[in-house]
Amino acid sequence: RWLPIDTAPKDGSEIFLFWYVPGTHEYYFDLGSWNEYLGGWQASDGDVYYPTHWQSPYPIPPANPD
């Protein structure tokens, strides 16, 4: 599920980013992570965006039965 961007990890973890272009009907999502040097969310194309939501790109693995 999509979560508010202010809850996203800023530790370099790769996550799905979601954002829309104001005034249009365009929206995007892409893999990316927080870039401390640039001070923003950097998508896989190298550009910095201002996403509104995020989610983990990978499912949570099953619990260890041990």
Coordinates of N, CA and C in Angstrom, one line a residue:
R1 N 0.8 -1.2 0.0 CA 0.0 0.0 0.0 C 0.9 1.2 0.0
W2 N 0.4 2.3 -0.6 CA 1.1 3.6 -0.6 C 1.1 4.3 0.7
L3 N 2.2 4.8 1.2 CA 2.3 5.5 2.4 C 2.7 6.9 2.2
P4 N 2.4 7.9 3.1 CA 2.9 9.3 2.9 C 4.4 9.3 2.9
I5 N 4.9 10.2 2.0 CA 6.4 10.3 1.8 C 7.1 10.7 3.1
D6 N 6.5 11.4 4.0 CA 7.2 11.7 5.2 C 7.5 10.6 6.1
T7 N 7.0 9.4 5.8 CA 7.3 8.2 6.6 C 8.3 7.3 5.9
A8 N 8.8 7.7 4.7 CA 9.7 6.9 4.0 C 11.1 6.9 4.6
P9 N 11.8 5.8 4.4 CA 13.2 5.7 5.0 C 14.2 6.6 4.2
K10 N 15.0 7.2 4.9 CA 16.0 8.1 4.3 C 17.4 7.5 4.5
D11 N 17.5 6.2 4.5 CA 18.8 5.5 4.7 C 19.4 5.0 3.5
G12 N 18.9 5.4 2.3 CA 19.4 4.9 1.0 C 18.7 3.7 0.5
S13 N 17.7 3.2 1.3 CA 16.9 2.0 0.8 C 16.2 2.4 -0.5
E14 N 16.2 1.4 -1.4 CA 15.5 1.6 -2.7 C 14.0 1.3 -2.4
I15 N 13.2 2.3 -2.8 CA 11.7 2.2 -2.6 C 11.0 2.6 -3.9
F16 N 9.7 2.4 -4.0 CA 8.9 2.9 -5.1 C 8.5 4.3 -4.7
L17 N 8.7 5.3 -5.6 CA 8.2 6.7 -5.3 C 7.0 7.0 -6.2
F18 N 6.1 7.7 -5.7 CA 4.9 8.1 -6.5 C 4.8 9.6 -6.4
W19 N 4.5 10.2 -7.6 CA 4.3 11.7 -7.6 C 3.4 12.0 -8.8
Y20 N 2.8 13.2 -8.8 CA 2.0 13.6 -9.9 C 2.5 15.0 -10.3
V21 N 2.1 15.4 -11.5 CA 2.5 16.7 -12.0 C 1.3 17.7 -11.8
P22 N 1.4 18.7 -10.9 CA 0.3 19.5 -10.6 C -0.3 20.2 -11.9
G23 N -1.6 20.3 -12.0 CA -2.2 21.0 -13.1 C -2.4 20.1 -14.3
T24 N -2.0 18.8 -14.2 CA -2.1 17.8 -15.3 C -2.8 16.6 -14.7
H25 N -3.0 15.6 -15.6 CA -3.5 14.3 -15.1 C -2.4 13.3 -15.2
E26 N -1.2 13.8 -15.1 CA 0.0 12.9 -15.2 C 0.5 12.5 -13.9
Y27 N 0.8 11.2 -13.7 CA 1.4 10.7 -12.5 C 2.4 9.7 -12.8
Y28 N 3.3 9.5 -11.9 CA 4.5 8.6 -12.2 C 4.8 7.8 -10.9
F29 N 5.5 6.7 -11.2 CA 6.1 6.0 -10.1 C 7.4 5.4 -10.6
D30 N 8.4 5.3 -9.8 CA 9.7 4.8 -10.2 C 10.4 4.4 -8.9
L31 N 11.4 3.5 -9.1 CA 12.3 3.2 -8.0 C 13.2 4.3 -7.7
G32 N 13.5 4.5 -6.5 CA 14.4 5.6 -6.1 C 14.8 5.5 -4.6
S33 N 15.5 6.5 -4.2 CA 16.0 6.6 -2.8 C 16.3 8.0 -2.4
W34 N 16.4 8.2 -1.1 CA 16.8 9.5 -0.6 C 18.2 9.8 -0.9
N35 N 18.5 10.9 -1.5 CA 19.9 11.3 -1.7 C 20.3 12.5 -0.8
E36 N 21.0 12.2 0.2 CA 21.4 13.2 1.2 C 22.2 14.4 0.6
Y37 N 23.1 14.1 -0.3 CA 23.9 15.1 -1.0 C 23.0 16.1 -1.8
L38 N 22.0 15.5 -2.5 CA 21.1 16.4 -3.3 C 20.0 16.9 -2.5
G39 N 19.7 16.3 -1.3 CA 18.7 16.8 -0.4 C 17.3 16.5 -1.0
G40 N 17.1 15.4 -1.7 CA 15.8 15.0 -2.3 C 15.7 13.6 -2.7
W41 N 14.6 13.2 -3.2 CA 14.3 11.9 -3.6 C 14.8 11.7 -5.1
Q42 N 15.8 10.8 -5.3 CA 16.3 10.6 -6.6 C 15.8 9.3 -7.2
A43 N 15.2 9.5 -8.4 CA 14.6 8.3 -9.1 C 15.7 7.6 -9.9
S44 N 15.3 6.5 -10.5 CA 16.3 5.7 -11.2 C 16.9 6.4 -12.4
D45 N 16.2 7.4 -12.9 CA 16.7 8.2 -14.1 C 17.7 9.2 -13.6
G46 N 18.0 9.4 -12.3 CA 19.0 10.3 -11.8 C 18.4 11.6 -11.4
D47 N 17.2 11.9 -11.8 CA 16.6 13.2 -11.5 C 16.0 13.2 -10.1
V48 N 15.9 14.4 -9.5 CA 15.3 14.5 -8.2 C 13.8 14.9 -8.3
Y49 N 12.9 14.2 -7.6 CA 11.5 14.5 -7.7 C 10.9 14.8 -6.3
Y50 N 9.7 15.2 -6.3 CA 9.0 15.5 -5.1 C 7.8 14.6 -4.9
P51 N 8.1 13.4 -4.6 CA 7.0 12.4 -4.4 C 6.1 12.7 -3.3
T52 N 4.9 12.2 -3.4 CA 3.9 12.4 -2.3 C 3.7 11.1 -1.5
H53 N 4.0 9.9 -2.1 CA 3.8 8.6 -1.5 C 5.0 7.7 -1.8
W54 N 5.0 6.6 -1.1 CA 6.1 5.6 -1.3 C 5.5 4.2 -0.9
Q55 N 6.2 3.2 -1.3 CA 6.0 1.8 -0.8 C 7.3 1.0 -1.1
S56 N 7.4 -0.1 -0.3 CA 8.5 -1.0 -0.5 C 8.4 -1.7 -1.9
P57 N 9.4 -1.8 -2.6 CA 9.3 -2.5 -3.9 C 9.3 -4.0 -3.8
Y58 N 9.6 -4.5 -2.7 CA 9.8 -5.9 -2.5 C 8.8 -6.4 -1.4
P59 N 8.2 -7.5 -1.6 CA 7.3 -8.0 -0.6 C 8.1 -8.4 0.7
I60 N 7.5 -8.3 1.8 CA 8.1 -8.7 3.1 C 8.2 -10.2 3.1
P61 N 9.4 -10.7 3.4 CA 9.6 -12.2 3.3 C 8.8 -12.9 4.5
P62 N 8.5 -14.1 4.3 CA 7.8 -14.8 5.4 C 8.6 -14.9 6.7
A63 N 8.0 -15.0 7.8 CA 8.7 -15.0 9.1 C 9.5 -16.3 9.1
N64 N 10.6 -16.2 9.8 CA 11.5 -17.4 10.0 C 10.8 -18.3 11.0
P65 N 10.6 -19.6 10.6 CA 9.9 -20.5 11.5 C 10.7 -21.0 12.7
D66 N 12.0 -20.6 12.8 CA 12.8 -21.0 14.0 C 12.4 -20.2 15.2

